[in-house]
Amino acid sequence: MAIKPRKKTNNILVIGDLHEPFCLDEYLKFNQNLYKKYNCNEVVFIGDVIDGHAWNYHEHNPDGKSTGDELTWSIKRLQRWYNAFPEATVMFGNHDLLVSRKAKTAGLSQRFIREFGDIIEAPKTWNFKLDYIKDNVLYTHGSIGNAIKRAKETRISTVQGHLHSVSFVEYSVSIKDKIFGMNVGCGIDREAYAFEYGASLTKKPIVGSGLVLDNGRLPIIELANL
């Protein structure tokens, strides 16, 4: 009997919300170490790679950076990520989509707006998507509800970010399938002025990332010791 060639093993590193320029400096090295530790061959950024504090719909810190200065600062900080992970699949987060939303609020056609990757000067090998499916696992930024809630509704394993103070892996088993939900945590610096709103909250950001190993079969959460 002929031996079938072994299928390539996909090991995916899932990097949480960055919210640059307000990401912890150590979060980059943490993810580089995870990539090597688990022999990863693909990277997914789960969304909100920039924050957009200066142009969001909430109150702005009057002593914070201007719109132009924050964008320049964000691009400078993202260069480290471009160099470390030159190829990546990147989910659009709600903060990443703020520019597009602002254009609609102002009544501008989307034809006036540059592609998000061009705005943040990302390499062309960063592929931006709303959703991404690999090895029967859905990757998405998320909005309402957590990953296991969405997984149960759709019956597809789901990985998401968005909820900074939530990180877990939970399974759901039915008579016909076994799926999981994973919330990956984030990399934000809770001391940054953009997150002053959370100072009085009892729940704090969980700094960590996710891994989906062995062709979508093994989800793991790793928390940073920062």
PDB file of C-alpha atoms in Angstrom:
ATOM      1  CA  MET A   1       0.000   0.000   0.000  1.00  0.00           C
ATOM      2  CA  ALA A   2       1.439   3.348  -1.037  1.00  0.00           C
ATOM      3  CA  ILE A   3       2.119   5.849   1.733  1.00  0.00           C
ATOM      4  CA  LYS A   4       0.400   9.152   1.102  1.00  0.00           C
ATOM      5  CA  PRO A   5       2.604  12.230   1.388  1.00  0.00           C
ATOM      6  CA  ARG A   6       2.068  14.087   4.631  1.00  0.00           C
ATOM      7  CA  LYS A   7      -0.103  17.161   4.352  1.00  0.00           C
ATOM      8  CA  LYS A   8       1.602  20.459   5.109  1.00  0.00           C
ATOM      9  CA  THR A   9       0.924  21.480   8.697  1.00  0.00           C
ATOM     10  CA  ASN A  10      -0.448  24.989   9.085  1.00  0.00           C
ATOM     11  CA  ASN A  11       0.409  26.700  12.359  1.00  0.00           C
ATOM     12  CA  ILE A  12      -1.092  30.167  12.605  1.00  0.00           C
ATOM     13  CA  LEU A  13      -0.123  32.930  15.013  1.00  0.00           C
ATOM     14  CA  VAL A  14      -3.069  35.234  15.766  1.00  0.00           C
ATOM     15  CA  ILE A  15      -1.960  38.649  16.992  1.00  0.00           C
ATOM     16  CA  GLY A  16      -4.451  40.637  19.045  1.00  0.00           C
ATOM     17  CA  ASP A  17      -5.579  44.243  18.695  1.00  0.00           C
ATOM     18  CA  LEU A  18      -2.555  46.560  18.467  1.00  0.00           C
ATOM     19  CA  HIS A  19      -4.221  49.970  18.557  1.00  0.00           C
ATOM     20  CA  GLU A  20      -1.004  51.613  17.459  1.00  0.00           C
ATOM     21  CA  PRO A  21       0.506  53.953  18.464  1.00  0.00           C
ATOM     22  CA  PHE A  22      -0.748  52.822  21.880  1.00  0.00           C
ATOM     23  CA  CYS A  23       0.587  49.254  21.835  1.00  0.00           C
ATOM     24  CA  LEU A  24       2.980  47.903  24.454  1.00  0.00           C
ATOM     25  CA  ASP A  25       6.570  47.899  23.189  1.00  0.00           C
ATOM     26  CA  GLU A  26       7.114  44.355  24.494  1.00  0.00           C
ATOM     27  CA  TYR A  27       4.155  42.912  22.613  1.00  0.00           C
ATOM     28  CA  LEU A  28       6.137  42.665  19.379  1.00  0.00           C
ATOM     29  CA  LYS A  29       8.916  40.533  20.875  1.00  0.00           C
ATOM     30  CA  PHE A  30       6.311  38.404  22.644  1.00  0.00           C
ATOM     31  CA  ASN A  31       4.731  37.526  19.297  1.00  0.00           C
ATOM     32  CA  GLN A  32       8.057  36.942  17.578  1.00  0.00           C
ATOM     33  CA  ASN A  33       8.882  34.416  20.289  1.00  0.00           C
ATOM     34  CA  LEU A  34       5.525  32.670  19.871  1.00  0.00           C
ATOM     35  CA  TYR A  35       6.020  32.423  16.117  1.00  0.00           C
ATOM     36  CA  LYS A  36       9.312  30.585  16.647  1.00  0.00           C
ATOM     37  CA  LYS A  37       8.181  28.513  19.633  1.00  0.00           C
ATOM     38  CA  TYR A  38       5.229  26.988  17.778  1.00  0.00           C
ATOM     39  CA  ASN A  39       6.897  26.731  14.363  1.00  0.00           C
ATOM     40  CA  CYS A  40       4.292  29.000  12.774  1.00  0.00           C
ATOM     41  CA  ASN A  41       4.100  29.556   9.039  1.00  0.00           C
ATOM     42  CA  GLU A  42       1.294  32.127   8.892  1.00  0.00           C
ATOM     43  CA  VAL A  43       0.307  35.290  10.741  1.00  0.00           C
ATOM     44  CA  VAL A  44      -3.161  36.760  11.213  1.00  0.00           C
ATOM     45  CA  PHE A  45      -3.647  40.186  12.780  1.00  0.00           C
ATOM     46  CA  ILE A  46      -7.118  40.138  14.282  1.00  0.00           C
ATOM     47  CA  GLY A  47      -7.837  43.837  13.626  1.00  0.00           C
ATOM     48  CA  ASP A  48      -7.612  47.348  15.050  1.00  0.00           C
ATOM     49  CA  VAL A  49      -3.988  47.694  14.038  1.00  0.00           C
ATOM     50  CA  ILE A  50      -4.386  51.434  14.620  1.00  0.00           C
ATOM     51  CA  ASP A  51      -6.466  53.256  17.212  1.00  0.00           C
ATOM     52  CA  GLY A  52      -7.561  56.543  15.636  1.00  0.00           C
ATOM     53  CA  HIS A  53      -8.150  58.263  18.971  1.00  0.00           C
ATOM     54  CA  ALA A  54      -7.762  61.677  17.308  1.00  0.00           C
ATOM     55  CA  TRP A  55     -10.510  60.993  14.744  1.00  0.00           C
ATOM     56  CA  ASN A  56     -12.963  58.662  16.439  1.00  0.00           C
ATOM     57  CA  TYR A  57     -16.541  59.480  17.464  1.00  0.00           C
ATOM     58  CA  HIS A  58     -15.819  59.754  21.196  1.00  0.00           C
ATOM     59  CA  GLU A  59     -14.344  62.513  23.327  1.00  0.00           C
ATOM     60  CA  HIS A  60     -10.708  63.214  22.514  1.00  0.00           C
ATOM     61  CA  ASN A  61      -7.979  64.014  24.983  1.00  0.00           C
ATOM     62  CA  PRO A  62      -7.322  67.721  24.311  1.00  0.00           C
ATOM     63  CA  ASP A  63      -3.675  67.212  25.249  1.00  0.00           C
ATOM     64  CA  GLY A  64      -3.256  64.264  22.885  1.00  0.00           C
ATOM     65  CA  LYS A  65      -1.824  64.144  19.392  1.00  0.00           C
ATOM     66  CA  SER A  66      -3.525  65.838  16.458  1.00  0.00           C
ATOM     67  CA  THR A  67      -5.002  63.721  13.663  1.00  0.00           C
ATOM     68  CA  GLY A  68      -1.955  64.126  11.452  1.00  0.00           C
ATOM     69  CA  ASP A  69       0.536  63.577  14.270  1.00  0.00           C
ATOM     70  CA  GLU A  70      -1.217  60.450  15.527  1.00  0.00           C
ATOM     71  CA  LEU A  71      -1.295  58.942  12.041  1.00  0.00           C
ATOM     72  CA  THR A  72       2.404  59.696  11.539  1.00  0.00           C
ATOM     73  CA  TRP A  73       3.187  58.172  14.936  1.00  0.00           C
ATOM     74  CA  SER A  74       1.086  55.090  14.140  1.00  0.00           C
ATOM     75  CA  ILE A  75       2.853  54.509  10.817  1.00  0.00           C
ATOM     76  CA  LYS A  76       6.251  54.839  12.477  1.00  0.00           C
ATOM     77  CA  ARG A  77       5.312  52.295  15.137  1.00  0.00           C
ATOM     78  CA  LEU A  78       3.827  49.902  12.567  1.00  0.00           C
ATOM     79  CA  GLN A  79       7.133  49.748  10.687  1.00  0.00           C
ATOM     80  CA  ARG A  80       8.406  47.380  13.382  1.00  0.00           C
ATOM     81  CA  TRP A  81       5.516  45.026  12.672  1.00  0.00           C
ATOM     82  CA  TYR A  82       6.035  45.248   8.904  1.00  0.00           C
ATOM     83  CA  ASN A  83       9.685  44.289   9.360  1.00  0.00           C
ATOM     84  CA  ALA A  84       8.941  41.447  11.786  1.00  0.00           C
ATOM     85  CA  PHE A  85       6.002  39.985   9.842  1.00  0.00           C
ATOM     86  CA  PRO A  86       6.285  41.147   6.207  1.00  0.00           C
ATOM     87  CA  GLU A  87       3.534  38.762   5.077  1.00  0.00           C
ATOM     88  CA  ALA A  88       0.244  38.698   6.953  1.00  0.00           C
ATOM     89  CA  THR A  89      -3.515  38.459   6.696  1.00  0.00           C
ATOM     90  CA  VAL A  90      -5.057  41.417   8.483  1.00  0.00           C
ATOM     91  CA  MET A  91      -8.657  41.684   9.621  1.00  0.00           C
ATOM     92  CA  PHE A  92     -10.363  45.048   9.416  1.00  0.00           C
ATOM     93  CA  GLY A  93     -11.246  46.188  12.910  1.00  0.00           C
ATOM     94  CA  ASN A  94     -13.831  48.804  13.811  1.00  0.00           C
ATOM     95  CA  HIS A  95     -11.057  51.319  14.521  1.00  0.00           C
ATOM     96  CA  ASP A  96      -9.407  50.596  11.168  1.00  0.00           C
ATOM     97  CA  LEU A  97     -12.723  51.374   9.465  1.00  0.00           C
ATOM     98  CA  LEU A  98     -13.130  54.751  11.175  1.00  0.00           C
ATOM     99  CA  VAL A  99     -11.738  56.640   8.173  1.00  0.00           C
ATOM    100  CA  SER A 100     -14.350  55.079   5.901  1.00  0.00           C
ATOM    101  CA  ARG A 101     -17.117  55.766   8.415  1.00  0.00           C
ATOM    102  CA  LYS A 102     -16.024  59.393   8.825  1.00  0.00           C
ATOM    103  CA  ALA A 103     -16.178  59.846   5.063  1.00  0.00           C
ATOM    104  CA  LYS A 104     -19.785  58.637   5.048  1.00  0.00           C
ATOM    105  CA  THR A 105     -20.632  60.954   7.936  1.00  0.00           C
ATOM    106  CA  ALA A 106     -19.234  63.838   5.907  1.00  0.00           C
ATOM    107  CA  GLY A 107     -21.204  62.719   2.856  1.00  0.00           C
ATOM    108  CA  LEU A 108     -18.123  61.805   0.838  1.00  0.00           C
ATOM    109  CA  SER A 109     -18.073  59.056  -1.764  1.00  0.00           C
ATOM    110  CA  GLN A 110     -15.737  56.176  -1.001  1.00  0.00           C
ATOM    111  CA  ARG A 111     -14.049  57.066  -4.292  1.00  0.00           C
ATOM    112  CA  PHE A 112     -12.352  59.906  -2.431  1.00  0.00           C
ATOM    113  CA  ILE A 113     -10.800  57.552   0.133  1.00  0.00           C
ATOM    114  CA  ARG A 114      -7.507  55.713  -0.280  1.00  0.00           C
ATOM    115  CA  GLU A 115      -7.192  52.030   0.517  1.00  0.00           C
ATOM    116  CA  PHE A 116      -6.537  51.493   4.211  1.00  0.00           C
ATOM    117  CA  GLY A 117      -3.248  49.686   3.527  1.00  0.00           C
ATOM    118  CA  ASP A 118      -2.036  52.731   1.583  1.00  0.00           C
ATOM    119  CA  ILE A 119      -3.028  55.078   4.403  1.00  0.00           C
ATOM    120  CA  ILE A 120      -0.914  53.205   6.942  1.00  0.00           C
ATOM    121  CA  GLU A 121       1.833  52.493   4.387  1.00  0.00           C
ATOM    122  CA  ALA A 122       1.534  48.737   4.833  1.00  0.00           C
ATOM    123  CA  PRO A 123       3.469  46.375   2.559  1.00  0.00           C
ATOM    124  CA  LYS A 124       1.516  44.978  -0.371  1.00  0.00           C
ATOM    125  CA  THR A 125       1.991  41.548   1.201  1.00  0.00           C
ATOM    126  CA  TRP A 126      -0.346  42.533   4.021  1.00  0.00           C
ATOM    127  CA  ASN A 127      -3.769  41.346   2.833  1.00  0.00           C
ATOM    128  CA  PHE A 128      -6.720  43.124   4.462  1.00  0.00           C
ATOM    129  CA  LYS A 129     -10.022  41.281   4.878  1.00  0.00           C
ATOM    130  CA  LEU A 130     -13.258  41.512   6.837  1.00  0.00           C
ATOM    131  CA  ASP A 131     -13.284  37.734   7.371  1.00  0.00           C
ATOM    132  CA  TYR A 132     -10.835  34.956   6.596  1.00  0.00           C
ATOM    133  CA  ILE A 133     -11.385  31.196   6.614  1.00  0.00           C
ATOM    134  CA  LYS A 134      -8.466  28.775   6.813  1.00  0.00           C
ATOM    135  CA  ASP A 135      -8.643  25.075   7.719  1.00  0.00           C
ATOM    136  CA  ASN A 136     -12.362  25.464   8.540  1.00  0.00           C
ATOM    137  CA  VAL A 137     -11.652  28.210  11.074  1.00  0.00           C
ATOM    138  CA  LEU A 138     -13.141  31.687  10.715  1.00  0.00           C
ATOM    139  CA  TYR A 139     -10.977  34.669  11.657  1.00  0.00           C
ATOM    140  CA  THR A 140     -12.793  37.965  12.211  1.00  0.00           C
ATOM    141  CA  HIS A 141     -12.364  41.063  14.341  1.00  0.00           C
ATOM    142  CA  GLY A 142     -15.747  40.743  16.004  1.00  0.00           C
ATOM    143  CA  SER A 143     -18.192  43.339  17.234  1.00  0.00           C
ATOM    144  CA  ILE A 144     -21.198  42.154  19.248  1.00  0.00           C
ATOM    145  CA  GLY A 145     -20.749  39.037  21.360  1.00  0.00           C
ATOM    146  CA  ASN A 146     -17.722  36.827  21.785  1.00  0.00           C
ATOM    147  CA  ALA A 147     -16.159  34.096  19.679  1.00  0.00           C
ATOM    148  CA  ILE A 148     -17.971  31.086  21.114  1.00  0.00           C
ATOM    149  CA  LYS A 149     -21.347  32.816  20.714  1.00  0.00           C
ATOM    150  CA  ARG A 150     -20.661  33.365  17.026  1.00  0.00           C
ATOM    151  CA  ALA A 151     -19.225  29.871  16.617  1.00  0.00           C
ATOM    152  CA  LYS A 152     -22.353  28.288  18.082  1.00  0.00           C
ATOM    153  CA  GLU A 153     -24.579  30.339  15.801  1.00  0.00           C
ATOM    154  CA  THR A 154     -22.648  29.532  12.623  1.00  0.00           C
ATOM    155  CA  ARG A 155     -21.216  26.097  13.578  1.00  0.00           C
ATOM    156  CA  ILE A 156     -17.746  27.054  12.431  1.00  0.00           C
ATOM    157  CA  SER A 157     -14.769  27.479  14.752  1.00  0.00           C
ATOM    158  CA  THR A 158     -14.217  31.209  15.246  1.00  0.00           C
ATOM    159  CA  VAL A 159     -11.281  33.349  16.321  1.00  0.00           C
ATOM    160  CA  GLN A 160     -11.801  37.006  17.130  1.00  0.00           C
ATOM    161  CA  GLY A 161     -10.444  40.024  18.997  1.00  0.00           C
ATOM    162  CA  HIS A 162     -12.198  43.331  19.802  1.00  0.00           C
ATOM    163  CA  LEU A 163     -12.894  42.514  23.465  1.00  0.00           C
ATOM    164  CA  HIS A 164      -9.722  43.624  25.248  1.00  0.00           C
ATOM    165  CA  SER A 165     -10.545  42.122  28.622  1.00  0.00           C
ATOM    166  CA  VAL A 166     -11.692  38.743  27.274  1.00  0.00           C
ATOM    167  CA  SER A 167      -9.469  35.813  26.328  1.00  0.00           C
ATOM    168  CA  PHE A 168     -10.405  32.143  26.230  1.00  0.00           C
ATOM    169  CA  VAL A 169     -10.798  28.953  24.234  1.00  0.00           C
ATOM    170  CA  GLU A 170     -14.155  27.209  24.589  1.00  0.00           C
ATOM    171  CA  TYR A 171     -15.518  24.191  22.732  1.00  0.00           C
ATOM    172  CA  SER A 172     -19.032  23.317  21.601  1.00  0.00           C
ATOM    173  CA  VAL A 173     -19.814  19.721  20.625  1.00  0.00           C
ATOM    174  CA  SER A 174     -22.979  18.616  18.848  1.00  0.00           C
ATOM    175  CA  ILE A 175     -24.095  15.272  17.472  1.00  0.00           C
ATOM    176  CA  LYS A 176     -22.402  16.107  14.173  1.00  0.00           C
ATOM    177  CA  ASP A 177     -19.455  18.419  14.886  1.00  0.00           C
ATOM    178  CA  LYS A 178     -16.925  19.865  17.329  1.00  0.00           C
ATOM    179  CA  ILE A 179     -16.087  23.556  17.123  1.00  0.00           C
ATOM    180  CA  PHE A 180     -14.290  26.121  19.254  1.00  0.00           C
ATOM    181  CA  GLY A 181     -14.394  29.829  19.924  1.00  0.00           C
ATOM    182  CA  MET A 182     -11.270  31.803  20.736  1.00  0.00           C
ATOM    183  CA  ASN A 183     -10.888  35.387  21.913  1.00  0.00           C
ATOM    184  CA  VAL A 184      -7.214  36.273  21.673  1.00  0.00           C
ATOM    185  CA  GLY A 185      -6.692  39.250  23.986  1.00  0.00           C
ATOM    186  CA  CYS A 186      -4.752  42.314  22.855  1.00  0.00           C
ATOM    187  CA  GLY A 187      -1.478  44.214  23.048  1.00  0.00           C
ATOM    188  CA  ILE A 188      -2.626  47.620  24.252  1.00  0.00           C
ATOM    189  CA  ASP A 189      -0.913  49.800  26.827  1.00  0.00           C
ATOM    190  CA  ARG A 190      -3.657  50.507  29.326  1.00  0.00           C
ATOM    191  CA  GLU A 191      -1.681  53.490  30.684  1.00  0.00           C
ATOM    192  CA  ALA A 192      -1.900  55.322  27.327  1.00  0.00           C
ATOM    193  CA  TYR A 193      -4.186  58.362  27.211  1.00  0.00           C
ATOM    194  CA  ALA A 194      -6.342  56.713  24.537  1.00  0.00           C
ATOM    195  CA  PHE A 195      -7.560  54.221  27.153  1.00  0.00           C
ATOM    196  CA  GLU A 196      -8.299  56.616  29.999  1.00  0.00           C
ATOM    197  CA  TYR A 197     -11.925  55.506  29.778  1.00  0.00           C
ATOM    198  CA  GLY A 198     -10.921  52.152  31.263  1.00  0.00           C
ATOM    199  CA  ALA A 199      -9.130  53.492  34.339  1.00  0.00           C
ATOM    200  CA  SER A 200     -12.145  52.983  36.600  1.00  0.00           C
ATOM    201  CA  LEU A 201     -13.185  49.623  35.138  1.00  0.00           C
ATOM    202  CA  THR A 202     -12.522  46.530  37.225  1.00  0.00           C
ATOM    203  CA  LYS A 203     -11.750  44.433  34.145  1.00  0.00           C
ATOM    204  CA  LYS A 204      -8.360  45.222  32.618  1.00  0.00           C
ATOM    205  CA  PRO A 205      -6.926  44.376  29.177  1.00  0.00           C
ATOM    206  CA  ILE A 206      -5.599  40.831  28.801  1.00  0.00           C
ATOM    207  CA  VAL A 207      -2.281  41.006  26.987  1.00  0.00           C
ATOM    208  CA  GLY A 208      -1.897  37.884  24.901  1.00  0.00           C
ATOM    209  CA  SER A 209      -2.204  36.198  21.525  1.00  0.00           C
ATOM    210  CA  GLY A 210      -3.703  33.070  20.059  1.00  0.00           C
ATOM    211  CA  LEU A 211      -2.382  30.147  18.069  1.00  0.00           C
ATOM    212  CA  VAL A 212      -4.304  27.763  15.835  1.00  0.00           C
ATOM    213  CA  LEU A 213      -2.078  24.763  15.238  1.00  0.00           C
ATOM    214  CA  ASP A 214      -2.171  21.471  13.352  1.00  0.00           C
ATOM    215  CA  ASN A 215      -4.350  22.618  10.444  1.00  0.00           C
ATOM    216  CA  GLY A 216      -7.018  24.223  12.585  1.00  0.00           C
ATOM    217  CA  ARG A 217      -7.315  21.443  15.160  1.00  0.00           C
ATOM    218  CA  LEU A 218      -5.488  22.872  18.176  1.00  0.00           C
ATOM    219  CA  PRO A 219      -6.346  26.339  19.546  1.00  0.00           C
ATOM    220  CA  ILE A 220      -4.083  27.776  22.226  1.00  0.00           C
ATOM    221  CA  ILE A 221      -4.024  31.034  24.193  1.00  0.00           C
ATOM    222  CA  GLU A 222      -0.698  32.435  25.377  1.00  0.00           C
ATOM    223  CA  LEU A 223      -0.699  35.313  27.864  1.00  0.00           C
ATOM    224  CA  ALA A 224       2.222  37.702  28.092  1.00  0.00           C
ATOM    225  CA  ASN A 225       4.127  38.039  31.348  1.00  0.00           C
ATOM    226  CA  LEU A 226       4.344  41.822  31.139  1.00  0.00           C
TER     227      LEU A 226
END
